CSV table of C-alpha atoms and ligand atoms in Angstrom, one decimal:
chain,number,residue,atom,x,y,z
A,13,MET,CA,0.0,0.0,0.0
A,14,PHE,CA,2.8,2.4,0.9
A,15,ALA,CA,6.5,2.5,0.1
A,16,SER,CA,8.0,3.0,3.6
A,17,PRO,CA,6.9,0.5,6.2
A,18,MET,CA,7.2,2.2,9.5
A,19,LEU,CA,4.1,2.9,11.7
A,20,GLU,CA,2.1,0.2,13.5
A,21,LEU,CA,-0.8,1.5,15.5
A,22,HIS,CA,-2.7,-1.6,16.6
A,23,CYS,CA,-1.2,-4.5,18.5
A,24,HIS,CA,-2.0,-6.8,21.5
A,25,THR,CA,0.3,-8.4,24.0
A,26,THR,CA,0.0,-11.1,26.8
A,27,CYS,CA,-1.5,-8.3,28.9
A,28,SER,CA,-4.7,-9.0,27.0
A,29,ASP,CA,-5.1,-11.7,24.3
A,30,GLY,CA,-1.9,-11.4,22.4
A,31,THR,CA,0.7,-14.2,22.6
A,32,LEU,CA,3.9,-12.2,22.8
A,33,THR,CA,5.0,-10.2,25.9
A,34,PRO,CA,5.4,-6.5,25.4
A,35,THR,CA,9.2,-7.0,25.3
A,36,GLN,CA,9.0,-9.7,22.6
A,37,LEU,CA,6.5,-7.5,20.6
A,38,VAL,CA,9.0,-4.6,20.7
A,39,TRP,CA,11.9,-6.7,19.5
A,40,ARG,CA,9.9,-8.2,16.7
A,41,SER,CA,8.6,-4.9,15.6
A,42,HIS,CA,12.1,-3.5,15.5
A,43,GLN,CA,13.0,-6.4,13.2
A,44,ALA,CA,10.0,-5.8,11.0
A,45,GLY,CA,11.2,-2.2,10.4
A,46,ILE,CA,8.7,-0.4,12.6
A,47,ARG,CA,9.7,3.0,13.8
A,48,ALA,CA,6.7,3.7,16.1
A,49,LEU,CA,4.6,1.0,17.7
A,50,ALA,CA,1.3,1.4,19.6
A,51,ILE,CA,0.5,-1.0,22.4
A,52,THR,CA,-3.3,-1.2,22.2
A,53,ASP,CA,-4.4,-4.0,24.6
A,54,HIS,CA,-8.1,-4.6,25.3
A,55,ASP,CA,-9.1,-2.4,28.3
A,56,THR,CA,-5.8,-2.3,30.0
A,57,LEU,CA,-2.6,-0.1,30.1
A,58,GLN,CA,-0.7,-2.9,31.8
A,59,GLY,CA,1.8,-3.4,28.9
A,60,TRP,CA,3.0,0.1,28.5
A,61,ASP,CA,5.8,0.1,31.0
A,62,GLU,CA,7.4,-3.1,29.8
A,63,ALA,CA,7.2,-1.8,26.3
A,64,PHE,CA,8.8,1.5,27.2
A,65,ALA,CA,11.6,-0.3,28.9
A,66,ALA,CA,12.2,-2.7,26.0
A,67,ALA,CA,12.3,0.2,23.5
A,68,ALA,CA,14.6,2.4,25.6
A,69,ASN,CA,17.8,1.2,23.7
A,70,LEU,CA,16.2,0.7,20.3
A,71,PRO,CA,15.3,3.1,17.5
A,72,ILE,CA,11.6,2.5,18.1
A,73,GLU,CA,9.1,4.8,19.7
A,74,ILE,CA,6.3,3.5,21.8
A,75,VAL,CA,2.8,5.0,21.3
A,76,PRO,CA,0.8,4.4,24.5
A,77,GLY,CA,-2.7,3.3,23.7
A,78,LEU,CA,-5.6,0.8,24.4
A,79,GLU,CA,-8.6,-0.7,22.6
A,80,LEU,CA,-11.8,-0.1,24.6
A,81,SER,CA,-14.6,-2.6,24.4
A,82,THR,CA,-17.9,-0.8,24.1
A,83,VAL,CA,-21.4,-1.5,22.9
A,84,TYR,CA,-23.3,0.3,20.2
A,85,ASN,CA,-26.8,-0.8,19.0
A,86,GLU,CA,-26.3,-3.8,21.2
A,87,ARG,CA,-23.3,-5.0,19.2
A,88,SER,CA,-19.6,-4.9,20.1
A,89,MET,CA,-17.7,-1.8,19.0
A,90,HIS,CA,-14.0,-1.3,19.6
A,91,ILE,CA,-12.7,2.2,20.2
A,92,LEU,CA,-8.9,2.8,20.1
A,93,GLY,CA,-7.4,5.5,22.3
A,94,PHE,CA,-4.0,7.0,21.8
A,95,TYR,CA,-1.9,8.9,24.4
A,96,PRO,CA,-4.5,8.9,27.2
A,97,ASP,CA,-3.3,10.3,30.5
A,98,ARG,CA,-2.7,7.2,32.5
A,99,ASN,CA,-3.4,8.7,36.0
A,100,ARG,CA,-6.8,9.9,34.9
A,101,LEU,CA,-7.8,6.8,32.9
A,102,GLN,CA,-6.6,4.2,35.4
A,103,ALA,CA,-9.6,4.3,37.9
A,104,PRO,CA,-12.4,4.3,35.3
A,105,LEU,CA,-10.6,1.7,33.3
A,106,LYS,CA,-10.5,-0.6,36.3
A,107,GLU,CA,-14.3,-0.8,36.1
A,108,ARG,CA,-14.0,-1.9,32.5
A,109,LEU,CA,-11.4,-4.5,33.3
A,110,ASP,CA,-13.3,-5.8,36.2
A,111,GLY,CA,-16.3,-6.1,33.7
A,112,ARG,CA,-14.2,-8.2,31.4
A,113,LYS,CA,-13.3,-10.5,34.4
A,114,ARG,CA,-17.0,-10.8,35.4
A,115,ARG,CA,-17.9,-11.6,31.8
A,116,ALA,CA,-15.1,-14.3,31.5
A,117,GLN,CA,-16.5,-15.9,34.7
A,118,ILE,CA,-20.1,-16.0,33.4
A,119,MET,CA,-18.8,-17.7,30.1
A,120,VAL,CA,-16.9,-20.2,32.3
A,121,ASP,CA,-20.1,-20.8,34.4
A,122,LYS,CA,-22.2,-21.3,31.2
A,123,LEU,CA,-19.6,-23.8,29.9
A,124,ALA,CA,-19.8,-25.7,33.2
A,125,GLU,CA,-23.6,-25.9,32.9
A,126,LEU,CA,-23.1,-27.2,29.4
A,127,GLY,CA,-21.0,-30.0,30.8
A,128,TYR,CA,-17.5,-28.4,30.2
A,129,PRO,CA,-16.1,-27.4,33.6
A,130,LEU,CA,-12.9,-25.3,33.4
A,131,THR,CA,-10.5,-23.4,35.5
A,132,LEU,CA,-8.9,-20.4,33.9
A,133,PRO,CA,-5.2,-19.9,34.8
A,134,GLU,CA,-4.6,-17.1,37.3
A,135,ARG,CA,-3.5,-13.9,35.7
A,136,GLY,CA,-2.2,-10.7,37.2
A,137,GLU,CA,-4.4,-7.9,38.5
A,138,GLY,CA,-4.1,-5.6,35.4
A,139,MET,CA,-4.3,-8.4,32.8
A,140,ALA,CA,-7.5,-8.5,30.6
A,141,PRO,CA,-9.2,-11.9,30.0
A,142,GLY,CA,-10.9,-12.6,26.8
A,143,ARG,CA,-12.5,-15.4,24.8
A,144,PRO,CA,-9.2,-16.6,23.4
A,145,HIS,CA,-8.1,-17.5,26.9
A,146,ILE,CA,-11.3,-19.6,27.5
A,147,ALA,CA,-10.8,-21.2,24.1
A,148,SER,CA,-7.2,-22.2,24.9
A,149,ALA,CA,-8.4,-23.6,28.3
A,150,MET,CA,-10.9,-25.7,26.4
A,151,VAL,CA,-8.2,-27.0,24.1
A,152,ARG,CA,-6.0,-27.9,27.2
A,153,ALA,CA,-9.0,-29.6,28.8
A,154,GLY,CA,-9.4,-31.8,25.7
A,155,TYR,CA,-12.9,-30.6,25.1
A,156,VAL,CA,-12.1,-29.3,21.6
A,157,SER,CA,-9.2,-29.9,19.2
A,158,SER,CA,-8.5,-26.2,18.4
A,159,SER,CA,-9.4,-22.7,19.5
A,160,GLU,CA,-11.4,-22.3,16.2
A,161,GLU,CA,-13.5,-25.2,17.2
A,162,ALA,CA,-14.1,-23.6,20.6
A,163,PHE,CA,-15.3,-20.5,18.9
A,164,ASP,CA,-17.4,-22.3,16.3
A,165,ARG,CA,-19.2,-24.5,18.8
A,166,PHE,CA,-19.3,-22.3,22.1
A,167,LEU,CA,-17.8,-18.9,22.0
A,168,GLY,CA,-18.8,-17.2,18.8
A,169,SER,CA,-21.3,-14.3,19.2
A,170,THR,CA,-24.3,-16.6,18.3
A,171,LYS,CA,-23.1,-19.7,20.3
A,172,PRO,CA,-24.3,-20.9,23.7
A,173,ALA,CA,-21.5,-19.8,25.9
A,174,TYR,CA,-21.1,-16.3,24.5
A,175,VAL,CA,-21.6,-13.3,26.7
A,176,GLY,CA,-21.5,-9.8,25.4
A,177,TYR,CA,-19.6,-6.9,27.0
A,178,GLU,CA,-21.2,-5.2,30.0
A,179,LYS,CA,-23.1,-2.1,29.1
A,180,PHE,CA,-20.6,0.7,28.3
A,181,SER,CA,-21.6,2.6,25.2
A,182,ALA,CA,-19.3,3.7,22.5
A,183,ILE,CA,-20.4,7.3,23.2
A,184,GLU,CA,-19.4,6.9,26.8
A,185,GLY,CA,-16.1,5.4,25.7
A,186,ILE,CA,-15.4,8.3,23.4
A,187,GLU,CA,-16.2,10.8,26.1
A,188,LEU,CA,-14.1,8.9,28.6
A,189,LEU,CA,-11.0,9.0,26.4
A,190,LEU,CA,-11.4,12.7,25.6
A,191,SER,CA,-11.8,13.5,29.3
A,192,CYS,CA,-8.5,11.7,29.9
A,193,GLY,CA,-6.6,13.4,27.0
A,194,GLY,CA,-6.8,10.4,24.8
A,195,VAL,CA,-7.5,10.5,21.0
A,196,PRO,CA,-10.6,8.4,20.2
A,197,VAL,CA,-10.4,6.4,17.0
A,198,TRP,CA,-13.0,3.9,15.7
A,199,ALA,CA,-11.2,0.6,15.3
A,200,HIS,CA,-11.9,-1.6,12.1
A,201,PRO,CA,-15.3,0.0,11.3
A,202,PHE,CA,-16.2,-2.6,8.7
A,203,LEU,CA,-16.1,-5.3,11.3
A,204,PHE,CA,-19.0,-3.6,13.1
A,205,ARG,CA,-22.3,-5.5,12.9
A,206,GLY,CA,-24.7,-3.1,14.4
A,207,GLY,CA,-25.2,-0.7,11.6
A,208,THR,CA,-23.7,0.7,8.4
A,209,VAL,CA,-20.6,2.8,8.6
A,210,GLU,CA,-22.3,5.8,7.0
A,211,THR,CA,-25.1,5.9,9.4
A,212,VAL,CA,-23.0,5.3,12.6
A,213,LEU,CA,-20.1,7.5,11.8
A,214,PRO,CA,-21.8,10.9,12.1
A,215,VAL,CA,-23.2,9.9,15.5
A,216,LEU,CA,-19.7,9.0,16.7
A,217,VAL,CA,-18.2,12.2,15.2
A,218,GLU,CA,-20.9,14.2,17.1
A,219,ALA,CA,-19.8,12.5,20.3
A,220,GLY,CA,-16.2,13.6,19.7
A,221,LEU,CA,-14.6,10.8,17.6
A,222,MET,CA,-11.4,12.1,16.2
A,223,GLY,CA,-10.2,9.4,13.8
A,224,ILE,CA,-10.8,6.2,11.9
A,225,GLU,CA,-8.7,3.1,11.7
A,226,VAL,CA,-8.6,3.2,7.9
A,227,TYR,CA,-5.9,0.6,7.4
A,228,HIS,CA,-6.7,-2.8,8.9
A,229,PRO,CA,-6.3,-6.4,7.6
A,230,SER,CA,-10.1,-6.9,7.5
A,231,HIS,CA,-10.7,-3.9,5.1
A,232,SER,CA,-10.8,-4.4,1.3
A,233,PRO,CA,-9.2,-1.9,-0.9
A,234,SER,CA,-12.5,-0.3,-1.7
A,235,GLU,CA,-13.5,-0.1,1.9
A,236,VAL,CA,-10.1,1.6,2.6
A,237,ARG,CA,-10.9,4.2,-0.1
A,238,ARG,CA,-14.3,4.9,1.4
A,239,LEU,CA,-12.9,5.4,4.9
A,240,GLU,CA,-10.2,7.7,3.4
A,241,GLU,CA,-13.1,9.8,1.9
A,242,TYR,CA,-15.0,9.8,5.2
A,243,CYS,CA,-11.8,11.1,7.0
A,244,GLU,CA,-11.5,13.8,4.4
A,245,PHE,CA,-15.2,14.8,4.6
A,246,PHE,CA,-15.4,14.9,8.5
A,247,GLY,CA,-11.9,16.2,9.0
A,248,LEU,CA,-10.9,13.0,10.9
A,249,LEU,CA,-7.4,11.5,11.5
A,250,ARG,CA,-6.4,8.3,9.7
A,251,THR,CA,-4.7,5.5,11.6
A,252,GLY,CA,-3.9,2.0,10.8
A,253,GLY,CA,-2.3,-1.2,12.1
A,254,SER,CA,-2.3,-5.0,11.8
A,255,ASP,CA,-4.2,-5.9,14.9
A,256,TYR,CA,-1.3,-8.3,15.6
A,257,HIS,CA,-2.0,-10.9,18.3
A,258,GLY,CA,1.3,-12.9,17.9
A,259,PRO,CA,2.7,-15.3,15.4
A,260,SER,CA,0.3,-18.1,16.0
A,261,ALA,CA,-2.7,-15.8,15.5
A,262,ALA,CA,-1.4,-14.0,12.4
A,263,GLY,CA,-3.7,-14.3,9.4
A,264,LYS,CA,-6.6,-15.8,11.6
A,265,ASP,CA,-9.7,-13.9,12.5
A,266,ASN,CA,-8.8,-10.6,10.9
A,267,HIS,CA,-5.5,-10.4,12.6
A,268,GLY,CA,-2.5,-9.4,10.5
A,269,THR,CA,1.2,-9.9,10.6
A,270,LEU,CA,3.4,-7.2,12.1
A,271,ASN,CA,3.5,-4.2,9.8
A,272,SER,CA,1.1,-5.8,7.3
A,273,GLU,CA,-0.7,-2.5,6.7
A,274,LYS,CA,2.6,-0.6,6.0
A,275,VAL,CA,1.3,2.6,7.4
A,276,PRO,CA,3.5,5.6,6.7
A,277,ILE,CA,5.1,7.3,9.7
A,278,ASP,CA,3.7,10.6,8.5
A,279,LEU,CA,0.4,9.7,10.1
A,280,LEU,CA,1.9,9.9,13.6
A,281,GLU,CA,2.5,13.6,13.9
A,282,PRO,CA,-1.1,14.6,13.4
A,283,LEU,CA,-2.1,12.1,16.0
A,284,LYS,CA,0.3,13.5,18.5
A,285,ARG,CA,-0.8,17.0,17.8
A,286,ALA,CA,-4.5,16.0,18.4
A,287,ALA,CA,-3.5,14.5,21.7
A,288,GLU,CA,-1.9,17.8,22.7
A,289,VAL,CA,-4.9,19.8,21.7
A,290,ILE,CA,-7.2,17.6,23.8
A,291,LYS,CA,-5.0,17.9,26.8
A,292,LYS,CA,-4.8,21.7,26.5
A,293,GLY,CA,-8.6,21.9,26.4
A,294,HIS,CA,-9.0,20.0,29.7
B,11,AMP,P1,-13.3,-10.8,23.4
B,11,AMP,O1,-12.7,-9.5,23.4
B,11,AMP,O2,-13.3,-11.6,24.6
B,11,AMP,O3,-14.8,-10.7,22.8
B,11,AMP,O4,-12.5,-11.7,22.3
B,11,AMP,C1,-12.3,-11.2,21.0
B,11,AMP,C2,-11.1,-12.0,20.4
B,11,AMP,O5,-11.5,-13.3,20.2
B,11,AMP,C3,-10.7,-11.4,19.1
B,11,AMP,O6,-9.7,-10.4,19.2
B,11,AMP,C4,-10.1,-12.7,18.5
B,11,AMP,O7,-8.8,-12.9,18.9
B,11,AMP,C5,-10.9,-13.8,19.1
B,11,AMP,N1,-12.0,-14.3,18.2
B,11,AMP,C6,-13.2,-13.7,17.9
B,11,AMP,N2,-13.9,-14.5,17.1
B,11,AMP,C7,-13.1,-15.6,16.8
B,11,AMP,C8,-13.3,-16.7,15.9
B,11,AMP,N3,-14.5,-16.9,15.3
B,11,AMP,N4,-12.3,-17.6,15.8
B,11,AMP,C9,-11.2,-17.4,16.5
B,11,AMP,N5,-10.9,-16.3,17.3
B,11,AMP,C10,-11.9,-15.4,17.4
B,12,ZN,ZN1,-7.8,-9.2,20.8
B,13,FE,FE1,-10.7,-5.0,17.8
B,14,FE,FE1,-7.5,-5.5,18.4
């Protein structure tokens, strides 16, 4: 898509459902030619410090971020946040993280009722559990032969053990990020199942949305062009990233390989400036 592969604004680590630690992710990103790397774990900032430390002696800049799990029209919607003030976001985020833990427990309870009792491995306080962890536990227990099978039979959004996120609207998510100095960006809009992009986008913009994740492995070239046009029309920032979840997850379930979107580094400065503008306004 672009000539100089350098910016990667969507990645997960073991602090949520990625399979690489923040340190491993930073090293691999450096090898893949990435100049600036965002850590965007689901509902947690836990990976930041390790990533900053790992990047300290490498020519790679860490962009602190997260991917908020929200609900819009009763369907899952992901909102990326870049450069939020950690001190302000930490407390409200704990409620979201606790919600993820409650949700994981309800899914485990449902599986037990279905005849598949499980114990999830203990994870640290700031670590976000997700369906991939439950799927792995089912594989280890011998109930299914692969994580895909676990999703196909139990954990997919229409399957018997599925539980949606606790009520936290996309509008609330956008407002929370803005109030904490973070830049709110709609993640992978064409994966959203609760309405068309053209009807939903104006509502999010009205709420304060500042950007769109235009470049994502799930988007077709024509979808990318449409999103570029929307950015132009609404004056929104463009971001992009692979949604990398680690080597074993690459290519599956709309997750790319590191740097797969080949996003130009030029998109970083406008994002930084937007973060400064929000912080000045508060
Ligand atoms: P959660 O945030 O707990 O709803 O889990 C979402 C994650 O589950 C995604 O990031 C994917 O890694 C994974 N996932 C969702 N659907 C599937 C699927 N059909 N097959 C495999 N993994 C999936
Ligand atoms: Zn994920
Ligand atoms: Fe997502
Ligand atoms: Fe993601």
